[in-house]
Amino acid sequence: MGVSHIKLSKRAASKVIKLGVVGFELQSKSAIDLFFMQHQEAYRMVPTEQAEVLIIDMEHPAVKPVIEQYKASRPIIAVTATENSFDGFETLSKPLEGKRLIKAIKQAVEKFVPAKKDMNSSPSLSNEGEKAFQEYQKRVAAGRQAMSDYSSLTTDRDELSQQVRQRFQLNDTNSAPSESPVVPPEAVVKKTGAQKPVVAPSKLEAIKVATPAPQKTPEKKPQDVRAKLSYQMVYECCGNAPDVNMHEPDQRRRVFFKDDSTLLAILQEVIAEGEAQKVPVEITGLPGTLAYLPEQKNFLFDFSEELLVPLALTRFGYQELTLKVRPDLDADRPSVAGSTVTVVDSDELMWKLALWTSKGRLNRSIDPEKPLRLSKKLDFNQLLAIPHATTIGSLWGRHSLSALEVVKVLKIHQRYVFSFMTAANAVGAFK
């Protein structure tokens, strides 16, 4: 039985309602996703074609076909920044608030009556949904192909900038060539396996005799570290914004973000509080436990790391997140309710969160034209290595340069340098 055959009334109140969100910008959608993650007992976010109730941003230019397709078969919450009222839909004005949104969903479900003609049209709706899904798959494939093409262009660009690299001594033993954005993890595994051939036991004695002294295993060089990121992960860390003219005020504004009221700023506060009191401190108000352990300089959390991506993009209200001393917390015996507890180095988590918050932009507190130099070496076996990370780290470790100079020297997109700079600043890596 299709959704169009169901009268969503009070009888359905005990089951989980499937929600679809259409037309919202990424930050707004992430905030909505985060809100309903905290109400999983009653609501679940699903793709549009599977949704029982649709929440639609009426100001978005691409929502009209979706409305025409589903208005007769789904309750719709029409979200608007205007004073307009939309007949047949439950209208909700911006900004969205959790209680008002839940109330609107209940009212839309109670009032909705499916059109009679829709009783015979569920097969066609299903077909339309399949077509939409196929189109989505084509777009994903096209995006992957574009990323592959970009890798080829990156190789060409690196060859053209070889003279500049030699000038800045980027090709010696401590340097790193510019890596492509995506290197499949399986390729790295195969390469590692090839470097460790299996030796038969019968030959071990002969090898020992022939080798007077064992060779010391060389330290892994920066060029051996690669960004093992998918296209989606590169987008989450660095975005896809084009380079801008930093001398044009309107364009320049696009590359900055404020960290006020973000989880990144809260993490910096909880580290300062934990180090001052020398006791574990928890951030309350999140959908789970997230705490800083000053003795081990680790973070502890009991929810999926994937949830940190939308949390990084969320702006929290006044006193929505607070700090709480938790002397009972310990890395070996964590007193938390979650079934899975993750303990991670503080720099590793701060680096990731700064990348996800930055998404190719610069923290407003950073001057992209001020020369800086790394005060400590960044270990990309531990830190998430975005494209060109080792090359940028090698250059900034040797020379005092501004972000714009690094972009010019390496001939790479601004977004990679800006993301790196924001993350390095978050872990205190600059002098």
Coordinates of C-alpha atoms in Angstrom, one line a residue, residues 15-424:
K15 CA 4.5 5.1 14.8
V16 CA 7.6 6.9 13.5
I17 CA 6.8 9.6 10.9
K18 CA 9.1 9.7 7.9
L19 CA 10.1 13.3 7.0
G20 CA 11.6 14.7 3.8
V21 CA 13.3 18.1 3.6
V22 CA 13.3 20.0 0.3
G23 CA 15.0 23.2 -0.9
F24 CA 16.9 24.2 2.3
E25 CA 20.5 25.4 2.2
L26 CA 23.0 22.9 3.7
Q27 CA 23.4 24.7 7.0
S28 CA 19.6 24.9 7.6
K29 CA 19.1 21.3 6.5
S30 CA 21.9 20.2 8.9
A31 CA 20.2 22.0 11.8
I32 CA 16.9 20.3 10.9
D33 CA 18.6 16.9 10.7
L34 CA 20.2 17.5 14.0
F35 CA 16.9 18.5 15.7
F36 CA 15.1 15.4 14.5
M37 CA 18.0 13.1 15.5
Q38 CA 17.1 14.1 19.1
H39 CA 13.5 13.0 18.4
Q40 CA 14.2 9.7 16.7
E41 CA 11.4 7.9 18.7
A42 CA 8.8 9.9 16.7
Y43 CA 10.5 11.1 13.5
R44 CA 13.0 9.9 10.9
M45 CA 14.6 11.8 8.0
V46 CA 14.4 9.9 4.7
P47 CA 14.7 10.8 1.0
T48 CA 11.9 12.8 -0.6
E49 CA 10.3 9.9 -2.4
Q50 CA 10.0 7.8 0.8
A51 CA 8.7 10.6 3.0
E52 CA 5.2 10.7 4.5
V53 CA 5.5 14.4 5.3
L54 CA 7.5 17.0 3.4
I55 CA 9.0 20.2 4.8
I56 CA 9.6 22.6 1.9
D57 CA 11.4 25.9 1.7
M58 CA 9.0 27.8 -0.6
E59 CA 11.6 30.5 -1.5
H60 CA 13.9 28.0 -3.2
P61 CA 13.6 28.1 -7.0
A62 CA 13.8 24.3 -7.5
V63 CA 10.9 23.1 -5.3
K64 CA 8.1 23.8 -7.7
P65 CA 8.3 20.3 -9.5
V66 CA 8.4 18.6 -6.1
I67 CA 5.3 20.4 -4.9
E68 CA 3.4 19.6 -8.2
Q69 CA 4.4 15.9 -7.9
Y70 CA 3.6 15.3 -4.2
K71 CA 0.9 17.9 -3.2
A72 CA -1.9 15.5 -3.7
S73 CA -0.3 12.6 -1.9
R74 CA 1.7 14.0 1.0
P75 CA 1.1 16.5 3.8
I76 CA 3.3 19.5 3.2
I77 CA 4.8 22.1 5.6
A78 CA 5.4 25.3 3.6
V79 CA 8.2 27.2 5.2
T80 CA 8.5 30.9 4.1
A81 CA 10.2 34.1 5.1
T82 CA 7.3 36.1 3.6
E83 CA 3.8 36.8 4.9
N84 CA 2.2 34.6 2.3
S85 CA -0.1 31.8 3.2
F86 CA -0.2 28.7 1.0
D87 CA -3.6 27.0 0.5
G88 CA -3.7 23.3 1.1
F89 CA -0.4 23.4 3.0
E90 CA 0.5 24.0 6.7
T91 CA 2.4 27.4 6.5
L92 CA 5.3 28.0 8.8
S93 CA 7.2 31.3 9.0
K94 CA 11.0 31.6 9.4
P95 CA 13.0 31.3 11.5
L96 CA 12.2 27.7 12.3
E97 CA 11.7 26.7 15.9
G98 CA 11.5 23.1 17.1
K99 CA 8.2 23.3 19.0
R100 CA 6.5 25.2 16.2
L101 CA 7.8 22.7 13.6
I102 CA 6.5 19.7 15.5
K103 CA 3.2 21.4 16.0
A104 CA 2.9 22.1 12.3
I105 CA 3.7 18.5 11.4
K106 CA 0.9 17.2 13.7
Q107 CA -1.5 19.7 12.2
A108 CA -0.6 18.9 8.6
V109 CA -1.0 15.2 9.3
E110 CA -4.4 15.7 10.9
K111 CA -5.8 18.0 8.2
F112 CA -4.5 16.2 5.1
V113 CA -6.9 14.3 2.9
P114 CA -5.3 12.6 -0.2
A115 CA -6.9 13.4 -3.6
K116 CA -9.2 10.7 -4.9
K117 CA -7.5 10.7 -8.3
D118 CA -4.3 9.8 -6.5
M119 CA -5.7 6.4 -5.5
N120 CA -4.9 5.1 -9.0
S121 CA -1.7 7.0 -9.4
S122 CA 0.6 5.3 -6.9
P123 CA 2.4 3.2 -9.5
S124 CA 3.2 6.3 -11.6
L125 CA 4.4 8.1 -8.4
S126 CA 6.7 5.1 -7.7
N127 CA 8.0 5.2 -11.2
E128 CA 8.6 9.0 -10.9
G129 CA 10.5 8.3 -7.7
E130 CA 12.7 5.7 -9.4
K131 CA 13.4 8.0 -12.2
A132 CA 14.4 10.7 -9.7
F133 CA 16.7 8.3 -7.9
Q134 CA 18.3 7.3 -11.2
E135 CA 18.9 10.9 -12.1
Y136 CA 20.5 11.4 -8.7
Q137 CA 22.8 8.4 -9.3
K138 CA 23.8 9.9 -12.6
R139 CA 24.7 13.2 -10.9
V140 CA 26.8 11.4 -8.3
A141 CA 28.7 9.5 -11.1
A142 CA 29.2 12.8 -13.0
G143 CA 30.6 14.3 -9.8
R144 CA 33.1 11.5 -9.4
Q145 CA 34.2 11.8 -13.0
A146 CA 34.7 15.5 -12.5
M147 CA 36.9 14.7 -9.5
S148 CA 38.9 12.3 -11.6
D149 CA 39.4 14.9 -14.2
Y150 CA 40.5 17.4 -11.5
S151 CA 43.1 14.9 -10.4
S152 CA 44.6 14.9 -13.9
L153 CA 44.6 18.7 -14.0
T154 CA 46.3 18.8 -10.6
T155 CA 49.1 16.6 -12.0
D156 CA 49.6 19.0 -14.9
R157 CA 49.6 22.0 -12.6
D158 CA 52.2 20.5 -10.3
E159 CA 54.5 19.9 -13.3
L160 CA 54.2 23.5 -14.3
S161 CA 55.0 24.7 -10.8
Q162 CA 58.1 22.5 -10.4
Q163 CA 60.6 25.4 -10.7
V164 CA 58.8 27.2 -7.9
R165 CA 59.0 24.1 -5.7
Q166 CA 62.7 23.8 -6.2
R167 CA 63.2 27.4 -5.3
F168 CA 61.5 26.7 -1.9
Q169 CA 63.3 23.4 -1.5
L170 CA 60.1 21.3 -1.6
N171 CA 61.7 18.3 -3.3
D172 CA 64.2 17.2 -0.7
T173 CA 63.8 14.5 1.9
N174 CA 61.4 16.5 4.1
S175 CA 59.1 17.7 1.3
A176 CA 56.0 16.4 -0.3
P177 CA 54.7 16.5 -3.9
S178 CA 51.2 17.8 -4.3
E179 CA 48.8 14.9 -3.9
S180 CA 45.6 14.3 -5.8
P181 CA 42.3 14.9 -3.9
V182 CA 41.2 11.3 -3.9
V183 CA 43.4 8.2 -3.5
P184 CA 41.4 5.0 -3.0
P185 CA 42.3 3.4 0.4
E186 CA 42.5 0.0 -1.3
A187 CA 45.3 1.3 -3.6
V188 CA 47.3 2.2 -0.5
V189 CA 46.7 -1.2 1.1
K190 CA 48.0 -2.9 -2.0
K191 CA 51.1 -0.7 -2.2
T192 CA 51.9 -1.5 1.5
G193 CA 51.4 -5.2 0.9
A194 CA 53.8 -5.1 -2.1
Q195 CA 56.5 -3.6 0.0
K196 CA 56.5 -6.5 2.5
P197 CA 57.1 -9.7 0.4
V198 CA 56.6 -13.0 2.2
V199 CA 59.9 -14.9 2.9
A200 CA 59.9 -18.7 3.2
P201 CA 61.0 -20.0 6.6
S202 CA 63.8 -22.1 5.0
K203 CA 65.5 -18.9 3.7
L204 CA 65.5 -17.0 7.0
E205 CA 68.8 -18.4 8.3
A206 CA 70.5 -17.6 5.0
I207 CA 69.2 -14.1 5.1
K208 CA 70.5 -13.7 8.7
V209 CA 74.0 -14.9 7.7
A210 CA 74.1 -12.7 4.6
T211 CA 73.0 -9.6 6.5
P212 CA 75.7 -8.5 9.0
A213 CA 73.5 -5.8 10.6
P214 CA 69.8 -5.1 10.3
Q215 CA 68.9 -1.9 8.5
K216 CA 67.0 0.7 10.5
T217 CA 63.5 1.2 9.0
P218 CA 63.5 4.7 7.6
E219 CA 60.9 7.1 9.0
K220 CA 57.9 7.5 6.8
K221 CA 58.4 10.6 4.6
P222 CA 55.6 13.2 4.1
Q223 CA 55.2 12.2 0.5
D224 CA 54.2 8.7 1.6
V225 CA 51.1 10.2 3.3
R226 CA 48.1 10.6 1.0
A227 CA 44.7 12.1 1.5
K228 CA 42.5 8.9 1.7
L229 CA 39.3 10.8 1.2
S230 CA 36.3 10.2 -0.9
Y231 CA 34.8 13.0 -3.0
Q232 CA 32.1 13.6 -0.4
M233 CA 34.7 13.9 2.4
V234 CA 36.8 16.3 0.4
Y235 CA 33.7 18.4 0.0
E236 CA 32.8 18.3 3.7
C237 CA 36.4 19.4 4.6
C238 CA 37.2 21.9 1.8
G239 CA 33.9 22.7 0.1
N240 CA 33.9 23.5 -3.6
A241 CA 34.0 27.3 -3.7
P242 CA 36.0 28.9 -6.6
D243 CA 38.9 31.2 -5.9
V244 CA 38.0 34.8 -5.3
N245 CA 39.7 38.2 -5.9
M246 CA 40.8 39.1 -2.4
H247 CA 41.1 42.8 -3.5
E248 CA 37.4 43.0 -4.1
P249 CA 35.5 43.6 -0.8
D250 CA 32.3 41.8 -2.0
Q251 CA 34.3 38.7 -3.0
R252 CA 36.6 38.8 -0.1
R253 CA 33.7 38.5 2.4
R254 CA 32.8 35.1 1.0
V255 CA 35.9 33.4 2.3
F256 CA 35.5 34.3 6.0
F257 CA 33.3 32.7 8.7
K258 CA 32.6 33.5 12.4
D259 CA 33.3 30.8 14.9
D260 CA 30.9 32.4 17.4
S261 CA 28.4 30.0 18.8
T262 CA 29.9 27.0 16.9
L263 CA 31.0 23.7 18.4
L264 CA 34.6 24.6 17.4
A265 CA 34.5 27.6 19.8
I266 CA 32.9 25.5 22.5
L267 CA 35.7 22.9 22.2
Q268 CA 38.3 25.6 22.7
E269 CA 36.5 26.7 25.8
V270 CA 36.2 23.2 27.2
I271 CA 40.0 22.6 26.7
A272 CA 40.8 25.9 28.5
E273 CA 38.5 25.0 31.4
G274 CA 39.8 21.4 31.7
E275 CA 43.4 22.6 31.7
A276 CA 42.7 25.3 34.2
Q277 CA 40.9 22.9 36.7
K278 CA 42.9 19.8 35.8
V279 CA 39.6 17.8 35.8
P280 CA 37.5 16.3 33.0
V281 CA 34.9 18.7 31.7
E282 CA 31.7 17.8 29.6
I283 CA 29.8 19.8 27.1
T284 CA 26.1 19.5 28.0
G285 CA 23.3 20.0 25.5
L286 CA 24.5 17.7 22.8
P287 CA 22.8 14.4 21.8
G288 CA 25.3 12.4 23.8
T289 CA 28.4 12.8 26.0
L290 CA 31.3 14.9 24.7
A291 CA 34.0 15.6 27.3
Y292 CA 37.7 16.7 27.5
L293 CA 40.1 14.7 29.6
P294 CA 43.0 17.0 30.5
E295 CA 45.3 14.4 32.0
Q296 CA 45.5 12.4 28.7
K297 CA 44.7 15.5 26.5
N298 CA 41.9 13.4 24.9
F299 CA 38.3 13.9 23.9
L300 CA 35.7 11.3 24.8
F301 CA 32.3 10.9 23.1
D302 CA 29.6 8.2 22.9
F303 CA 27.9 9.0 19.6
S304 CA 28.7 8.4 16.0
E305 CA 31.5 10.6 14.6
E306 CA 29.3 11.2 11.5
L307 CA 27.1 13.3 13.8
L308 CA 30.0 15.7 14.3
V309 CA 29.8 17.0 10.7
P310 CA 26.3 18.6 11.1
L311 CA 27.2 19.6 14.6
A312 CA 30.2 21.5 13.2
L313 CA 27.9 23.5 10.9
T314 CA 25.3 24.3 13.6
R315 CA 25.1 27.7 15.3
F316 CA 23.9 27.1 18.9
G317 CA 21.8 29.6 20.9
Y318 CA 22.7 31.4 24.0
Q319 CA 23.4 28.9 26.9
E320 CA 22.2 26.0 24.6
L321 CA 25.5 24.4 25.3
T322 CA 27.1 24.6 28.8
L323 CA 30.2 23.2 30.5
K324 CA 30.0 20.7 33.4
V325 CA 32.8 19.3 35.6
R326 CA 32.9 15.5 35.4
P327 CA 35.5 14.1 37.8
D328 CA 34.0 10.6 37.4
L329 CA 35.0 10.4 33.7
D330 CA 38.1 8.4 32.8
A331 CA 39.5 7.1 29.5
D332 CA 39.8 3.5 30.8
R333 CA 36.5 3.5 32.8
P334 CA 34.2 6.1 31.2
S335 CA 31.0 6.6 33.1
V336 CA 28.7 7.3 30.1
A337 CA 25.4 5.8 28.9
G338 CA 26.4 5.2 25.3
S339 CA 27.2 1.6 24.2
T340 CA 30.1 2.7 22.1
V341 CA 32.7 5.1 23.6
T342 CA 35.4 6.8 21.5
V343 CA 38.5 8.3 22.9
V344 CA 40.5 10.5 20.5
D345 CA 43.5 12.8 20.8
S346 CA 42.4 16.4 21.3
D347 CA 44.4 17.7 18.3
E348 CA 43.0 15.1 16.0
L349 CA 39.4 16.0 16.9
M350 CA 40.0 19.8 16.8
W351 CA 41.7 19.5 13.4
K352 CA 38.7 17.6 12.0
L353 CA 36.1 19.9 13.5
A354 CA 37.9 22.9 12.2
L355 CA 38.0 21.5 8.7
W356 CA 34.2 20.7 8.8
T357 CA 33.4 24.1 10.2
S358 CA 35.7 25.9 7.7
K359 CA 34.7 24.0 4.6
G360 CA 37.2 25.9 2.5
R361 CA 36.8 29.2 4.3
L362 CA 39.0 31.2 6.8
N363 CA 38.2 31.9 10.4
R364 CA 37.5 35.7 10.6
S365 CA 40.2 36.0 13.3
I366 CA 42.9 35.0 10.8
D367 CA 44.6 37.5 8.4
P368 CA 45.3 35.8 5.0
E369 CA 47.9 38.4 4.2
K370 CA 50.0 38.1 7.4
P371 CA 53.1 35.9 7.1
L372 CA 53.1 32.9 9.4
R373 CA 55.2 29.8 10.0
L374 CA 54.4 26.5 11.6
S375 CA 55.8 26.1 15.1
K376 CA 55.4 22.4 15.2
K377 CA 55.4 19.5 12.8
L378 CA 51.9 18.2 11.9
D379 CA 51.7 14.4 11.8
F380 CA 49.4 13.4 8.9
N381 CA 49.4 9.8 9.9
Q382 CA 47.3 11.0 12.8
L383 CA 45.6 14.1 11.4
L384 CA 43.1 14.0 8.6
A385 CA 45.1 14.7 5.4
I386 CA 43.1 16.9 3.1
P387 CA 44.4 17.3 -0.5
H388 CA 47.9 19.0 -0.6
A389 CA 48.1 18.9 3.2
T390 CA 51.7 17.5 3.3
T391 CA 52.9 20.0 0.7
I392 CA 51.4 23.0 2.4
G393 CA 52.8 21.8 5.8
S394 CA 56.3 21.3 4.3
L395 CA 56.2 24.8 2.8
W396 CA 54.8 26.5 5.9
G397 CA 57.3 24.7 8.1
R398 CA 60.3 26.2 6.2
H399 CA 59.1 29.7 5.3
S400 CA 57.2 32.5 6.9
L401 CA 54.4 33.1 4.3
S402 CA 50.9 34.4 4.1
A403 CA 48.0 32.2 3.0
L404 CA 47.8 34.1 -0.3
E405 CA 51.5 33.5 -0.9
V406 CA 51.1 29.8 -0.3
V407 CA 48.3 29.7 -2.9
K408 CA 50.5 31.5 -5.4
V409 CA 53.6 29.4 -4.8
L410 CA 51.8 26.0 -4.9
K411 CA 49.3 27.0 -7.6
I412 CA 46.4 25.3 -5.9
H413 CA 42.9 26.4 -5.0
Q414 CA 42.4 28.8 -2.1
R415 CA 40.0 26.5 -0.4
Y416 CA 42.7 23.9 0.4
V417 CA 45.0 26.5 1.9
F418 CA 42.2 28.2 3.8
S419 CA 40.9 24.9 5.3
F420 CA 44.5 23.9 6.3
M421 CA 45.2 27.3 7.9
T422 CA 41.9 27.3 9.9
A423 CA 42.6 23.8 11.2
A424 CA 46.3 24.5 12.0

